[in-house]
Amino acid sequence: MKRIMKRRLAGVVAGTLGGVLLVAGCAGGANGSRTSADGSRADRGAPAPNRPAVPDGGKGAAEKAPSRAPDGKPAPAPDRLSTFALDVDTASYGYARRTLAEGRLPDPADVRPEEFVNSFKPDYQRPEDNGFSVTVDGARSDAPGWSLVRVGLATKPSDGERPPAALTFVVDISGSMGEPGRLDLVKESLGLLADKLRDDDSVALVTFSSDAETRLPMTRVGPNRGRIHEVVDALETTSSTNVEAGVRTGYDVAVEGRRKGATNRVVLLSDALANTGDTEASGILERIDKERRTYGITLFGVGVGSDYGDAFMEQLADKGDGHTSYVGTSEQARKVFVDQLPSHIELRARDAKAQVAFDPKTVESFKLIGYDNRKVADEDFRDDRVDGGEVGAGHTVTALYAVKLRPGQQGRVATATVRWLDPATRAPHERSGTVETAALTAPIWGGGHDSLQLTAIAAYFADRLRGGQVPGAPQLSGLAARAGALADRSRSASVRELAEAIRQADRLGGREGSADPYAD
């Protein structure tokens, strides 16, 4: 039943499986040429309501002269804009690694390329203020005519000064959580966090199986760390999985215990295999959305287990203006709860969106890889009523594109603009960056561009697992060799893990695409 429910829910949020690729450049660009905007065209608010950003010197999608269709009537103008809500989820990559290590290929519906890419943090230039820096760079792919363009966004790391946090933990104690690596890992994670939180932070704890129970009301951490540990240590598994009851009770507790001026958040820890109550997510999503809009309470989803409802968890976190991570080992638990969660608590931006405008003079076509269920209508980019993404301190967000350039054309390729609301005042701000054709001439696999290659490898790998075939993508065996060589040069444990995951996928047969959907 749980497996059937997982696949049915996964189908709700799975996007097009054919996708294309994009790539990443190194911090200095593939040939040392990069345009990075840290303050130019910045903080302009909303210069024109609902007006999409367009390349300088080019025409917007609504302004381009229409071509003629075969019947002689004007054909629709090609879209030159790509708009999406920012996303810092990484659960898809962590769960894929777990699945491959167990000798199984991940379900294509559970593979989200942007989460593979964003599991690695490029060394983008950081802003001096609490906004974003924008870096746009790229390289020439191995496919004739195709280039790879990366849009990199970064926020300033934490300076140690953050508002207090009011965290409501909603913990799955259903029977399926009894498997090693589930509830035991959740308890270890919460224990680590209890020692990491500040005295002026507050926590509450709700558990759910067939029903939900409040184990700890909203409680200040300072004098109560021992009590928090006792409650966590006493958790044991019971029966079925009623996620709806857990989320409903968790938000009741979060609303009752919310603190003005604090970061109020619900943290859901579960294998997300709902089989009791509202298993279709619609009722859960409605409650999450209501409390986000009314009280600013956001959701952080932490997935566990070898059989995990990844798509369901992502759906909940997206509606809650939050994000997801996956924990499969003690090392990952420490990374998520000790290293990452504090930065999630300190917000830099709410409702953040990006819009990339490609110049029709130089660009024939383009494709964003990933962000399938985070796309935003172009005209809604500057409509601040439309939900975006939440981004914390020290985060990076990468969007990758495959771009086919017009032969012989030189000049501007794309302008990328990020728009966000200040977490405290909700005042809108924007920053932009650009990239020229000259920055896309160096080959992707050229020497000295390890950052570019790492992002490309992660993106190519995800697309292969979905059964796609992007321009210039190596077969899995070749991709594994590239990743292994990069791991040897960098001596990075995370890159070695990526290389091993690709080898495991290759041994299992992979899902090599049968046709190039972008070929002429």
Short mmCIF file of C-alpha atoms in Angstrom, two decimals, residues 205-506:
data_model
loop_
_atom_site.label_atom_id
_atom_site.label_comp_id
_atom_site.label_asym_id
_atom_site.label_seq_id
_atom_site.Cartn_x
_atom_site.Cartn_y
_atom_site.Cartn_z
CA LEU A 205 7.54 18.14 19.69
CA VAL A 206 4.55 16.37 18.15
CA THR A 207 4.50 12.67 17.19
CA PHE A 208 2.12 10.88 14.86
CA SER A 209 1.23 7.37 13.77
CA SER A 210 -2.49 6.58 13.42
CA ASP A 211 -3.13 9.71 15.52
CA ALA A 212 -1.06 12.68 16.66
CA GLU A 213 0.10 13.57 20.17
CA THR A 214 1.83 16.62 21.60
CA ARG A 215 4.83 15.36 23.57
CA LEU A 216 6.30 18.78 24.37
CA PRO A 217 4.54 22.16 24.08
CA MET A 218 6.56 25.15 22.92
CA THR A 219 9.40 25.31 25.47
CA ARG A 220 12.42 27.59 25.88
CA VAL A 221 15.62 25.63 25.36
CA GLY A 222 17.82 27.30 27.99
CA PRO A 223 16.76 25.60 31.24
CA ASN A 224 15.12 22.63 29.53
CA ARG A 225 17.77 20.86 27.43
CA GLY A 226 17.65 17.83 29.69
CA ARG A 227 13.86 17.63 29.40
CA ILE A 228 14.08 17.86 25.61
CA HIS A 229 16.56 14.98 25.52
CA GLU A 230 14.28 12.88 27.75
CA VAL A 231 11.29 13.37 25.45
CA VAL A 232 13.34 12.53 22.36
CA ASP A 233 14.95 9.45 23.92
CA ALA A 234 11.51 8.07 24.89
CA LEU A 235 10.19 7.97 21.30
CA GLU A 236 9.13 4.52 20.09
CA THR A 237 7.35 3.27 16.96
CA THR A 238 3.68 2.27 16.90
CA SER A 239 1.24 1.68 14.02
CA SER A 240 0.19 3.38 10.75
CA THR A 241 1.19 6.68 9.13
CA ASN A 242 -1.32 9.54 9.40
CA VAL A 243 0.75 12.45 8.08
CA GLU A 244 -2.34 14.64 7.91
CA ALA A 245 -2.96 14.29 11.66
CA GLY A 246 0.69 15.02 12.42
CA VAL A 247 0.84 18.12 10.26
CA ARG A 248 -2.51 19.41 11.54
CA THR A 249 -1.50 19.02 15.19
CA GLY A 250 1.99 20.32 14.51
CA TYR A 251 0.63 23.53 13.04
CA ASP A 252 -1.84 23.88 15.91
CA VAL A 253 1.10 23.76 18.33
CA ALA A 254 3.21 26.08 16.14
CA VAL A 255 0.44 28.68 15.91
CA GLU A 256 -0.24 28.57 19.65
CA GLY A 257 3.45 28.83 20.50
CA ARG A 258 4.52 31.28 17.78
CA ARG A 259 6.86 34.07 18.85
CA LYS A 260 6.83 37.55 17.43
CA GLY A 261 10.19 38.49 15.93
CA ALA A 262 11.31 34.85 15.84
CA THR A 263 11.71 32.41 12.95
CA ASN A 264 8.65 30.19 13.34
CA ARG A 265 9.02 26.86 11.58
CA VAL A 266 7.58 23.36 11.49
CA VAL A 267 10.16 20.60 10.94
CA LEU A 268 8.60 17.37 9.61
CA LEU A 269 10.72 14.21 10.04
CA SER A 270 9.21 11.22 8.25
CA ASP A 271 9.51 8.61 5.52
CA ALA A 272 6.43 10.40 4.05
CA LEU A 273 4.63 7.15 3.22
CA ALA A 274 1.12 8.25 4.14
CA ASN A 275 -1.44 5.44 4.41
CA THR A 276 -3.99 6.80 6.91
CA GLY A 277 -6.04 9.99 6.98
CA ASP A 278 -5.73 12.46 4.11
CA THR A 279 -3.14 10.68 1.96
CA GLU A 280 -3.71 12.80 -1.15
CA ALA A 281 -1.98 15.88 0.28
CA SER A 282 -4.67 18.39 -0.76
CA GLY A 283 -6.01 18.95 2.76
CA ILE A 284 -2.51 19.02 4.21
CA LEU A 285 -1.36 21.52 1.61
CA GLU A 286 -4.31 23.81 2.34
CA ARG A 287 -3.41 23.98 6.05
CA ILE A 288 0.29 24.54 5.37
CA ASP A 289 -0.46 27.35 2.92
CA LYS A 290 -2.90 29.05 5.30
CA GLU A 291 -0.45 29.21 8.20
CA ARG A 292 2.39 30.34 5.96
CA ARG A 293 0.33 33.26 4.68
CA THR A 294 -1.26 34.15 8.03
CA TYR A 295 1.64 33.71 10.44
CA GLY A 296 4.74 33.23 8.28
CA ILE A 297 5.21 29.68 9.61
CA THR A 298 7.29 27.73 7.11
CA LEU A 299 8.00 24.01 6.71
CA PHE A 300 11.30 22.13 6.61
CA GLY A 301 10.96 18.51 5.53
CA VAL A 302 13.59 15.92 6.52
CA GLY A 303 13.21 12.54 4.81
CA VAL A 304 14.48 9.19 6.09
CA GLY A 305 14.24 5.55 5.06
CA SER A 306 15.11 3.34 2.10
CA ASP A 307 11.51 3.55 0.88
CA TYR A 308 10.71 7.25 1.08
CA GLY A 309 7.87 9.39 -0.30
CA ASP A 310 10.21 12.00 -1.71
CA ALA A 311 7.75 13.66 -4.08
CA PHE A 312 5.11 13.89 -1.35
CA MET A 313 7.54 15.51 1.07
CA GLU A 314 8.70 18.00 -1.56
CA GLN A 315 5.10 18.93 -2.32
CA LEU A 316 4.50 19.75 1.34
CA ALA A 317 7.70 21.78 1.69
CA ASP A 318 7.07 23.75 -1.50
CA LYS A 319 3.61 24.76 -0.29
CA GLY A 320 5.12 25.70 3.07
CA ASP A 321 7.68 28.01 1.42
CA GLY A 322 10.40 25.75 2.77
CA HIS A 323 12.73 23.04 1.58
CA THR A 324 13.69 19.40 2.02
CA SER A 325 16.75 17.38 2.95
CA TYR A 326 17.37 13.66 3.23
CA VAL A 327 19.18 11.94 6.08
CA GLY A 328 20.48 8.40 5.64
CA THR A 329 23.56 8.31 7.88
CA SER A 330 24.85 9.85 11.09
CA GLU A 331 27.19 11.99 9.03
CA GLN A 332 24.29 13.35 7.01
CA ALA A 333 22.29 13.95 10.19
CA ARG A 334 25.10 16.07 11.61
CA LYS A 335 25.39 17.99 8.34
CA VAL A 336 21.66 18.77 8.21
CA PHE A 337 20.96 19.50 11.88
CA VAL A 338 24.24 20.97 13.05
CA ASP A 339 25.67 22.63 9.94
CA GLN A 340 22.62 23.50 7.81
CA LEU A 341 19.60 24.09 10.02
CA PRO A 342 21.05 27.18 11.76
CA SER A 343 21.46 28.85 8.35
CA HIS A 344 17.87 27.92 7.49
CA ILE A 345 16.75 29.67 10.65
CA GLU A 346 18.46 32.94 9.69
CA LEU A 347 16.51 34.11 6.65
CA ARG A 348 17.88 36.40 3.96
CA ALA A 349 14.90 36.36 1.59
CA ARG A 350 11.24 35.45 1.32
CA ASP A 351 9.32 34.72 -1.89
CA ALA A 352 12.50 34.83 -3.96
CA LYS A 353 12.14 34.34 -7.71
CA ALA A 354 14.51 34.45 -10.65
CA GLN A 355 13.88 35.48 -14.25
CA VAL A 356 16.38 34.87 -17.02
CA ALA A 357 15.88 36.80 -20.26
CA PHE A 358 17.65 35.38 -23.31
CA ASP A 359 18.56 37.74 -26.13
CA PRO A 360 16.96 36.63 -29.44
CA LYS A 361 19.83 38.18 -31.41
CA THR A 362 22.28 35.60 -30.07
CA VAL A 363 20.11 32.75 -28.76
CA GLU A 364 18.19 30.36 -30.97
CA SER A 365 16.74 28.21 -28.17
CA PHE A 366 17.26 27.32 -24.53
CA LYS A 367 16.06 24.90 -21.89
CA LEU A 368 16.12 25.05 -18.09
CA ILE A 369 16.93 21.75 -16.47
CA GLY A 370 14.91 20.94 -13.41
CA TYR A 371 12.68 23.29 -11.41
CA ASP A 372 9.77 21.49 -13.09
CA ASN A 373 7.29 22.23 -10.31
CA ARG A 374 8.82 25.58 -9.32
CA LYS A 375 8.08 27.42 -12.55
CA VAL A 376 6.35 30.79 -12.33
CA ALA A 377 4.41 32.60 -15.06
CA ASP A 378 6.66 35.24 -16.62
CA GLU A 379 4.14 38.00 -15.94
CA ASP A 380 4.07 37.06 -12.23
CA PHE A 381 7.76 37.72 -11.65
CA ARG A 382 7.07 41.08 -10.01
CA ASP A 383 3.72 40.14 -8.53
CA ASP A 384 4.70 39.76 -4.88
CA ARG A 385 1.44 37.99 -4.10
CA VAL A 386 2.78 35.00 -6.04
CA ASP A 387 4.71 32.55 -3.87
CA GLY A 388 8.47 32.25 -4.32
CA GLY A 389 11.17 30.49 -2.30
CA GLU A 390 12.74 31.05 1.10
CA VAL A 391 16.53 31.40 1.24
CA GLY A 392 18.70 31.45 4.34
CA ALA A 393 22.12 32.82 5.23
CA GLY A 394 25.12 31.46 3.33
CA HIS A 395 23.04 29.64 0.73
CA THR A 396 23.76 29.27 -2.96
CA VAL A 397 21.17 28.55 -5.65
CA THR A 398 22.14 27.40 -9.14
CA ALA A 399 20.01 27.22 -12.28
CA LEU A 400 21.48 25.49 -15.33
CA TYR A 401 20.53 25.91 -18.97
CA ALA A 402 21.38 24.35 -22.31
CA VAL A 403 21.55 27.18 -24.83
CA LYS A 404 21.82 26.94 -28.61
CA LEU A 405 23.54 30.05 -29.94
CA ARG A 406 22.98 31.58 -33.37
CA PRO A 407 26.06 30.97 -35.56
CA GLY A 408 28.36 33.95 -35.90
CA GLN A 409 26.41 36.22 -33.54
CA GLN A 410 28.22 38.13 -30.79
CA GLY A 411 27.03 40.04 -27.77
CA ARG A 412 24.66 39.63 -24.85
CA VAL A 413 23.35 36.11 -24.26
CA ALA A 414 21.24 36.47 -21.13
CA THR A 415 20.30 38.76 -18.27
CA ALA A 416 19.42 37.09 -14.98
CA THR A 417 17.42 38.97 -12.33
CA VAL A 418 16.58 37.81 -8.83
CA ARG A 419 13.72 39.41 -6.90
CA TRP A 420 13.02 38.86 -3.22
CA LEU A 421 11.22 40.33 -0.22
CA ASP A 422 13.03 41.43 2.91
CA PRO A 423 12.10 38.91 5.65
CA ALA A 424 11.35 41.64 8.19
CA THR A 425 9.83 44.49 6.16
CA ARG A 426 8.67 42.58 3.05
CA ALA A 427 10.13 45.38 0.94
CA PRO A 428 10.99 44.12 -2.60
CA HIS A 429 14.55 44.18 -3.96
CA GLU A 430 16.20 43.10 -7.22
CA ARG A 431 19.67 42.42 -8.58
CA SER A 432 20.83 41.38 -12.03
CA GLY A 433 23.81 39.91 -13.85
CA THR A 434 24.61 39.22 -17.50
CA VAL A 435 26.71 36.95 -19.69
CA GLU A 436 28.16 37.54 -23.18
CA THR A 437 28.99 35.13 -25.99
CA ALA A 438 32.70 35.65 -25.32
CA ALA A 439 32.29 33.93 -21.94
CA LEU A 440 30.98 30.73 -23.55
CA THR A 441 33.86 29.84 -25.87
CA ALA A 442 36.05 27.66 -23.65
CA PRO A 443 35.27 23.91 -23.64
CA ILE A 444 33.53 22.46 -20.62
CA TRP A 445 36.20 19.83 -20.03
CA GLY A 446 39.12 22.25 -20.36
CA GLY A 447 41.73 22.46 -17.64
CA GLY A 448 41.34 24.68 -14.61
CA HIS A 449 37.55 24.66 -14.50
CA ASP A 450 36.77 22.13 -11.80
CA SER A 451 33.77 24.01 -10.42
CA LEU A 452 32.19 24.08 -13.86
CA GLN A 453 32.87 20.39 -14.37
CA LEU A 454 31.42 19.38 -10.99
CA THR A 455 28.14 21.15 -11.66
CA ALA A 456 27.99 19.72 -15.17
CA ILE A 457 28.61 16.20 -13.90
CA ALA A 458 25.85 16.48 -11.28
CA ALA A 459 23.39 17.81 -13.85
CA TYR A 460 24.27 15.26 -16.54
CA PHE A 461 23.98 12.46 -13.97
CA ALA A 462 20.51 13.51 -12.84
CA ASP A 463 19.30 13.82 -16.40
CA ARG A 464 20.62 10.34 -17.26
CA LEU A 465 18.74 8.89 -14.28
CA ARG A 466 15.56 10.45 -15.65
CA GLY A 467 16.16 8.84 -19.05
CA GLY A 468 16.97 12.12 -20.80
CA GLN A 469 19.74 12.90 -23.24
CA VAL A 470 21.05 16.44 -23.21
CA PRO A 471 23.42 17.98 -25.74
CA GLY A 472 26.98 16.84 -25.17
CA ALA A 473 26.22 14.56 -22.22
CA PRO A 474 28.69 11.66 -21.83
CA GLN A 475 27.40 8.14 -21.29
CA LEU A 476 27.42 7.09 -17.64
CA SER A 477 30.73 5.26 -18.00
CA GLY A 478 32.40 8.39 -19.35
CA LEU A 479 30.70 10.54 -16.75
CA ALA A 480 31.98 8.25 -13.98
CA ALA A 481 35.51 8.63 -15.33
CA ARG A 482 35.17 12.44 -15.35
CA ALA A 483 33.86 12.41 -11.78
CA GLY A 484 36.64 10.08 -10.62
CA ALA A 485 39.33 12.29 -12.10
CA LEU A 486 37.78 15.35 -10.45
CA ALA A 487 37.61 13.51 -7.12
CA ASP A 488 41.33 12.68 -7.40
CA ARG A 489 42.20 16.32 -8.09
CA SER A 490 39.97 17.84 -5.44
CA ARG A 491 40.40 15.14 -2.76
CA SER A 492 36.81 15.94 -1.82
CA ALA A 493 34.78 13.28 -0.01
CA SER A 494 31.52 14.60 -1.49
CA VAL A 495 32.89 14.40 -5.04
CA ARG A 496 34.07 10.83 -4.39
CA GLU A 497 30.55 9.98 -3.25
CA LEU A 498 29.17 11.44 -6.48
CA ALA A 499 31.65 9.44 -8.57
CA GLU A 500 30.70 6.22 -6.77
CA ALA A 501 26.98 6.90 -7.24
CA ILE A 502 27.53 7.30 -10.99
CA ARG A 503 29.49 4.02 -11.11
CA GLN A 504 26.69 2.27 -9.25
CA ALA A 505 24.11 3.62 -11.72
CA ASP A 506 26.29 2.48 -14.63
#
